[in-house]
Coordinates of C-alpha atoms and ligand atoms in Angstrom, one line a residue:
M1 CA 126.6 134.3 95.7
V2 CA 127.2 131.6 93.3
G3 CA 125.9 131.5 89.4
L4 CA 127.0 132.0 85.9
P5 CA 127.3 135.8 84.6
A6 CA 124.4 137.6 83.6
R7 CA 121.9 135.2 86.4
G8 CA 121.1 138.4 88.3
K9 CA 123.7 137.9 91.1
T10 CA 124.7 141.3 91.4
F11 CA 121.0 142.4 91.5
V12 CA 120.0 140.3 94.5
A13 CA 123.5 141.0 96.1
R14 CA 122.8 144.8 96.1
K15 CA 118.8 144.1 97.3
V16 CA 120.3 142.1 100.2
Q17 CA 122.9 144.6 101.1
R18 CA 120.4 147.5 101.3
Y19 CA 117.7 145.2 103.3
V20 CA 120.2 143.9 105.8
S21 CA 121.8 147.3 106.3
W22 CA 118.5 148.6 106.7
L23 CA 117.4 146.5 109.4
G24 CA 120.6 147.9 111.2
Y25 CA 123.7 145.3 110.3
Q26 CA 126.7 146.6 109.2
T27 CA 127.0 145.2 105.9
L28 CA 129.4 145.3 103.0
W29 CA 129.3 143.8 99.1
V30 CA 132.4 143.0 97.6
N31 CA 132.4 142.4 93.8
V32 CA 135.3 140.3 92.5
G33 CA 134.8 141.7 89.0
D34 CA 135.6 145.1 90.1
Y35 CA 139.0 143.7 91.6
R36 CA 139.9 142.3 88.3
R37 CA 139.1 145.4 86.2
A38 CA 140.9 147.8 88.9
R39 CA 144.1 145.5 88.7
A40 CA 144.0 143.5 85.5
G41 CA 142.2 146.2 83.3
A42 CA 138.6 145.9 82.2
K43 CA 139.1 144.9 78.5
Q44 CA 139.9 141.1 78.6
P45 CA 138.9 138.8 76.2
A46 CA 136.5 135.7 76.6
G47 CA 139.5 133.2 76.7
Y48 CA 141.1 135.2 79.7
F49 CA 138.0 133.6 81.7
A50 CA 138.7 129.8 80.5
P51 CA 138.9 127.6 83.3
D52 CA 142.1 125.8 81.9
N53 CA 143.8 129.1 80.8
A54 CA 147.3 128.5 83.0
A55 CA 148.3 131.9 82.3
T56 CA 145.3 133.8 83.8
R57 CA 144.0 131.3 86.5
G58 CA 146.1 132.0 88.9
E59 CA 145.6 135.8 88.5
R60 CA 142.0 135.6 88.7
E61 CA 142.2 133.5 92.0
G62 CA 144.6 136.3 93.2
F63 CA 141.8 138.7 92.7
A64 CA 139.0 136.7 94.3
M65 CA 141.3 136.0 97.6
A66 CA 141.9 139.7 97.5
A67 CA 138.2 140.3 97.8
L68 CA 137.6 137.8 100.4
D69 CA 140.9 139.2 102.3
D70 CA 139.1 142.8 102.3
L71 CA 135.9 141.1 103.6
F72 CA 137.3 139.1 106.3
G73 CA 139.4 142.4 107.6
W74 CA 136.2 144.0 107.6
F75 CA 134.6 141.3 109.7
Q76 CA 137.6 141.7 112.0
A77 CA 136.8 145.9 112.5
G78 CA 133.4 145.0 113.4
G79 CA 131.3 144.6 110.1
E80 CA 128.6 142.1 110.6
V81 CA 127.1 140.7 107.3
G82 CA 129.5 140.5 104.1
I83 CA 128.1 139.7 100.6
Y84 CA 130.6 138.3 98.6
D85 CA 129.4 138.8 94.7
A86 CA 131.4 136.6 92.6
T87 CA 130.8 133.6 90.1
N88 CA 132.1 131.0 92.8
A89 CA 131.3 128.6 90.2
E90 CA 133.5 125.8 91.1
R91 CA 133.3 123.6 94.3
A92 CA 137.1 124.1 95.1
R93 CA 136.4 128.1 95.4
R94 CA 133.4 127.3 97.4
N95 CA 135.4 124.8 99.8
I96 CA 138.1 128.0 100.4
I97 CA 135.3 130.1 101.3
R98 CA 133.8 127.6 103.6
Q99 CA 137.3 127.1 105.1
R100 CA 138.0 130.7 105.8
C101 CA 134.3 131.5 107.1
A102 CA 134.7 128.3 109.6
A103 CA 138.3 129.7 110.9
A104 CA 136.8 133.1 111.4
G105 CA 133.7 131.6 112.9
V106 CA 131.4 133.4 110.2
P107 CA 128.4 131.7 109.5
I108 CA 127.8 131.4 105.6
L109 CA 124.7 131.2 103.4
F110 CA 125.2 130.5 99.6
V111 CA 122.8 132.2 97.4
E112 CA 122.6 130.9 94.2
T113 CA 121.0 132.4 91.0
I114 CA 120.0 129.6 88.4
C115 CA 118.6 130.9 85.0
D116 CA 118.5 128.4 82.0
D117 CA 115.9 130.6 80.0
P118 CA 117.9 132.2 76.8
M119 CA 115.4 135.1 76.6
I120 CA 116.2 136.0 80.4
I121 CA 119.9 135.9 79.9
D122 CA 120.1 137.8 76.6
A123 CA 117.9 140.3 78.1
N124 CA 120.2 140.5 81.1
I125 CA 123.2 140.8 79.0
R126 CA 122.0 143.6 76.9
R127 CA 120.5 145.9 79.7
N128 CA 123.3 145.5 82.6
K129 CA 126.6 144.2 80.8
L130 CA 127.0 145.7 77.7
G131 CA 127.8 149.1 79.6
L132 CA 130.3 147.7 81.5
P133 CA 133.8 149.4 81.3
D134 CA 134.6 146.2 79.7
Y135 CA 133.1 147.1 76.4
V136 CA 133.7 150.6 76.4
G137 CA 134.3 151.5 72.6
M138 CA 132.8 148.3 71.3
T139 CA 129.5 147.6 69.2
A140 CA 126.9 146.3 71.3
D141 CA 126.8 143.3 69.1
D142 CA 130.4 142.5 69.6
A143 CA 130.0 143.2 73.2
F144 CA 127.0 140.8 73.2
R145 CA 128.8 138.0 71.2
D146 CA 132.0 138.5 73.7
F147 CA 130.0 138.3 76.9
R148 CA 128.3 134.9 75.8
A149 CA 131.5 133.7 75.1
R150 CA 132.7 134.8 78.6
I151 CA 129.5 132.9 79.8
A152 CA 130.3 129.9 78.0
Q153 CA 134.0 129.5 79.5
Y154 CA 132.4 129.9 82.9
A155 CA 130.0 127.2 82.2
R156 CA 132.8 124.6 81.2
A157 CA 133.7 124.6 85.0
Y158 CA 130.2 125.2 86.7
V159 CA 129.0 122.9 89.4
P160 CA 125.7 123.9 91.3
V161 CA 125.9 123.9 95.2
G162 CA 125.4 120.5 96.5
D163 CA 123.6 119.4 99.4
D164 CA 126.7 118.7 101.6
E165 CA 128.2 122.3 100.9
G166 CA 125.8 123.9 103.9
S167 CA 123.1 126.2 103.9
Y168 CA 122.0 127.8 100.5
V169 CA 118.8 129.3 98.9
K170 CA 118.4 128.6 95.1
L171 CA 116.6 131.3 93.2
V172 CA 115.5 129.6 89.7
D173 CA 114.5 131.6 87.0
A174 CA 114.2 135.2 88.6
G175 CA 112.2 134.1 91.5
R176 CA 109.7 131.5 89.7
Q177 CA 111.3 129.0 92.3
V178 CA 112.9 129.3 95.4
I179 CA 114.9 126.2 96.9
S180 CA 116.7 126.2 100.2
S181 CA 118.3 123.6 102.6
R182 CA 119.8 124.1 105.9
V183 CA 118.8 127.6 106.4
E184 CA 119.0 128.3 110.4
G185 CA 118.9 131.4 112.5
Y186 CA 116.7 134.9 112.3
V187 CA 118.7 136.9 110.1
S188 CA 119.0 133.8 107.3
S189 CA 115.6 133.0 107.7
R190 CA 114.7 136.5 107.4
L191 CA 116.8 136.8 104.1
V192 CA 115.5 133.7 102.7
F193 CA 112.0 135.1 102.9
F194 CA 113.0 138.4 101.6
L195 CA 114.9 136.6 98.7
M196 CA 111.3 134.7 97.9
Q197 CA 109.9 138.3 97.1
I198 CA 112.4 140.0 95.0
R199 CA 111.9 140.2 91.2
P200 CA 113.5 141.9 88.5
T201 CA 111.4 144.7 87.1
D202 CA 111.7 148.1 85.6
R203 CA 108.5 149.6 86.9
P204 CA 108.6 152.8 89.0
I205 CA 108.2 153.6 92.6
W206 CA 106.5 157.0 93.2
L207 CA 106.8 158.2 97.1
S208 CA 104.8 161.6 97.7
R209 CA 103.8 163.0 101.3
H210 CA 100.1 164.0 101.7
G211 CA 99.3 167.1 100.2
E212 CA 99.2 170.3 102.7
S213 CA 97.1 169.6 105.8
E214 CA 95.5 172.6 108.3
F215 CA 98.3 171.2 111.0
N216 CA 101.1 171.8 108.4
L217 CA 99.9 175.1 108.2
V218 CA 100.5 176.1 111.7
G219 CA 103.2 173.5 112.1
R220 CA 101.9 170.6 114.7
I221 CA 102.9 167.9 114.5
G222 CA 101.0 164.4 114.2
G223 CA 97.1 164.3 114.5
D224 CA 94.7 163.6 112.0
A225 CA 94.0 167.0 110.3
P226 CA 92.2 167.4 106.5
L227 CA 93.9 168.8 103.9
T228 CA 94.1 172.6 103.0
T229 CA 92.7 173.7 99.7
H230 CA 96.5 173.7 98.4
G231 CA 96.3 170.2 99.7
K232 CA 93.4 169.0 97.7
E233 CA 94.8 170.9 94.9
Y234 CA 98.3 168.7 95.0
A235 CA 95.9 165.6 95.4
E236 CA 94.4 166.2 91.9
L237 CA 98.0 167.2 90.1
L238 CA 99.2 163.9 91.7
A239 CA 96.5 161.9 90.2
S240 CA 96.8 163.6 86.6
F241 CA 100.7 162.7 87.3
V242 CA 100.0 158.9 87.9
R243 CA 97.7 158.9 85.1
A244 CA 99.8 160.2 82.5
R245 CA 102.4 157.7 83.4
T246 CA 100.1 154.4 84.1
A247 CA 97.0 152.9 83.8
H248 CA 97.5 150.6 86.3
A249 CA 99.2 151.8 89.5
V250 CA 99.0 150.3 92.8
V251 CA 98.3 152.7 95.4
W252 CA 99.2 152.7 99.1
T253 CA 98.4 155.2 101.6
S254 CA 98.2 155.4 105.5
T255 CA 94.9 155.2 107.4
L256 CA 94.9 159.0 108.1
Q257 CA 92.9 161.3 106.4
R258 CA 95.4 163.7 105.2
A259 CA 96.7 160.7 103.2
T260 CA 93.6 158.6 102.0
A261 CA 92.5 162.2 100.8
T262 CA 95.5 162.9 98.5
A263 CA 95.1 159.4 97.0
A264 CA 91.0 159.8 96.9
P265 CA 91.5 161.5 93.2
L266 CA 92.9 158.2 91.8
G267 CA 89.7 156.2 92.6
H268 CA 88.8 153.3 94.4
D269 CA 91.7 150.9 94.4
V270 CA 93.6 152.3 97.4
Q271 CA 95.0 150.0 100.0
A272 CA 95.2 152.0 103.8
W273 CA 98.1 150.4 105.6
R274 CA 98.1 151.3 109.4
A275 CA 102.2 150.5 108.8
L276 CA 102.3 153.6 107.0
D277 CA 100.9 156.0 109.5
E278 CA 103.1 159.0 110.6
I279 CA 105.5 158.3 113.5
D280 CA 103.7 158.4 116.7
A281 CA 104.9 161.4 118.6
G282 CA 103.3 160.0 121.6
V283 CA 102.8 162.7 124.4
C284 CA 104.1 165.4 121.7
E285 CA 101.1 164.6 119.3
G286 CA 99.2 168.1 118.2
L287 CA 102.1 170.5 119.6
T288 CA 104.4 172.8 117.7
Y289 CA 108.3 172.1 117.7
D290 CA 108.5 175.6 120.1
E291 CA 105.8 174.2 122.0
I292 CA 107.6 171.0 122.7
K293 CA 111.0 172.7 123.2
A294 CA 109.3 175.1 125.9
Q295 CA 107.5 172.4 127.8
M296 CA 109.9 169.4 127.5
P297 CA 113.5 171.0 127.1
E298 CA 115.3 167.6 127.9
D299 CA 113.2 165.6 125.2
F300 CA 113.7 168.4 122.8
A301 CA 117.5 168.3 123.1
A302 CA 117.6 164.5 123.2
R303 CA 115.7 164.4 120.0
A304 CA 118.4 166.8 118.6
R305 CA 121.3 164.7 120.0
D306 CA 120.1 161.2 118.5
K307 CA 117.0 161.8 116.3
F308 CA 117.1 158.2 114.7
R309 CA 116.9 156.6 118.2
Y310 CA 115.1 159.1 120.4
R311 CA 111.7 157.8 121.1
Y312 CA 108.7 160.1 121.7
P313 CA 107.3 159.2 125.3
R314 CA 104.4 156.8 124.8
G315 CA 105.6 157.3 120.9
E316 CA 107.9 156.0 118.4
S317 CA 111.6 156.4 117.3
Y318 CA 112.6 156.2 113.6
A319 CA 114.1 153.0 114.5
D320 CA 110.5 151.6 115.7
V321 CA 109.1 152.9 112.5
I322 CA 111.8 150.8 110.2
Q323 CA 110.5 147.7 112.1
R324 CA 106.8 148.6 111.4
L325 CA 107.4 149.0 107.9
E326 CA 109.0 145.9 106.8
P327 CA 105.9 144.1 105.7
V328 CA 105.6 147.4 103.1
I329 CA 108.8 146.8 102.1
V330 CA 108.4 143.1 101.5
E331 CA 105.3 143.9 99.6
L332 CA 106.9 146.4 97.7
E333 CA 109.6 143.9 96.4
R334 CA 106.9 141.5 95.5
E335 CA 104.9 143.8 93.6
R336 CA 105.4 144.3 89.8
S337 CA 103.1 147.0 89.0
P338 CA 104.0 150.6 89.4
V339 CA 103.3 151.8 92.8
L340 CA 102.4 155.0 94.5
I341 CA 102.7 155.3 98.3
V342 CA 101.2 158.4 99.8
G343 CA 102.5 158.7 103.2
H344 CA 104.2 160.9 105.6
Q345 CA 107.5 162.9 106.1
A346 CA 109.1 160.5 108.8
V347 CA 107.6 157.3 106.7
I348 CA 108.5 158.4 103.3
R349 CA 112.2 159.4 104.6
V350 CA 112.3 155.7 105.9
L351 CA 111.0 153.9 102.6
Y352 CA 113.4 156.3 100.7
G353 CA 116.3 155.4 102.8
Y354 CA 115.9 151.8 102.3
L355 CA 115.3 152.2 98.7
M356 CA 118.2 154.5 98.1
G357 CA 120.6 152.4 100.4
K358 CA 121.0 155.1 103.1
P359 CA 122.5 154.4 106.4
Q360 CA 119.8 154.3 108.9
D361 CA 120.8 157.2 111.1
E362 CA 120.8 159.4 107.9
C363 CA 117.0 158.8 107.3
P364 CA 115.6 161.2 109.8
H365 CA 117.3 164.2 107.8
L366 CA 116.5 163.3 104.4
Q367 CA 114.8 166.2 102.5
I368 CA 111.4 165.4 101.7
P369 CA 109.2 168.4 100.9
L370 CA 105.5 168.4 100.6
H371 CA 104.0 168.3 97.0
T372 CA 106.8 166.8 95.6
V373 CA 107.0 163.2 93.7
V374 CA 110.0 161.0 94.1
Q375 CA 110.1 158.7 91.4
L376 CA 112.5 155.6 91.8
T377 CA 113.1 153.4 88.7
P378 CA 115.3 150.3 89.0
T379 CA 118.5 149.7 88.0
E380 CA 120.9 146.5 88.5
Y381 CA 122.4 148.6 91.2
G382 CA 119.4 150.2 92.8
Y383 CA 117.3 153.2 91.8
Q384 CA 117.4 156.1 89.7
E385 CA 115.7 159.3 91.1
E386 CA 113.9 162.1 89.7
R387 CA 111.8 164.5 91.6
F388 CA 108.7 166.5 90.4
A389 CA 107.6 169.4 92.4
L390 CA 103.7 169.9 91.6
Ligands
F6P1 O1 105.5 168.1 110.3 C1 105.0 166.9 109.4 C2 105.1 165.3 110.3 O2 104.6 164.6 109.3 C3 104.7 165.2 111.7 O3 103.5 164.7 111.9 C4 105.8 164.3 112.0 O4 106.0 164.3 113.6 C5 107.2 164.9 111.6 O5 106.7 165.8 110.2 C6 108.4 164.0 111.5 O6 109.5 164.9 110.8 P1 110.8 165.0 111.9 O7 110.9 163.3 112.5 O8 111.7 165.7 111.4 O9 110.2 165.8 113.2

């Protein structure tokens, strides 16, 4: 990461971390500020960050290098994508990073967040910085002034990434403009595409399974059964829940009738996605778990051993579901209105796993009960969760 403080680096870095690890790469995020807080203490005056403060400059370099050492140690132990979250505002620092990456054979992509809009910067400081351990015991106004003074110190030495520094992406004014240069390869290109969608927003996301279906009642999996009376009641309650919170929710469902019927009381503006259909249980569609165990004991045992990778004969695995949900994730990142997704047990587990940064193989075991709305509200670091049983 590159950029002055309060430009959204950590917000972007954490999003990238969740996305890349959800895609299946071993990912680590290190934040140099955390090293500084742990080793020198959180409370430092703005002058501590002055580029020409001879007493602190070496110490700050030391923290930056300690974080980088940890990242490279982790690469050596098999890590795949490292996110180095620091201002990296000076060319000299970036040169060191480039040299170390070249020596270790690690390709590098600079992601620079740029913003000169004082309104966005001030809002970012108020929202994300005043609660830092750096400002415990200080009034909000004093902390605000101090953080601005800190930024001014960094600005004295800041030099944006140049065309001669290798691959980069620059995100200008929270996504208004995206500039990329010399981006090569599949992961980096996919990442740039992802970065083009993300927007800071505070709108909630609501995840829900469909209302109870006739198949749920008898324990059969898959299929396209209608809702039960209870399921229909849930659909009405869900509509009231959403209407009480917003007048303009975006509503996405799968194409299966139990999901579309659950969203129906919300009105006409519902988008049905094939990508949100339940995991395809192939030859097991319509069976109960007991029937699968009796008729296909080896498959049943194989799924119990590795539920994430197990693929139903002529059907899907959770790993397959992750791949097909990617367009939904990208749209979700782009959308600024509140979003309600009405899906199914496996797909909601996977979406929840992405948003909450769960390791891939935990997804198949997450608890997502029927008739429960999972509300996720964005923060700088991820999402805050609240559940409502209706
Ligand atoms: O039982 C409801 C259901 O949505 C099935 O259609 C689907 O196969 C299953 O849940 C997914 O859950 P699990 O992966 O735990 O079997």
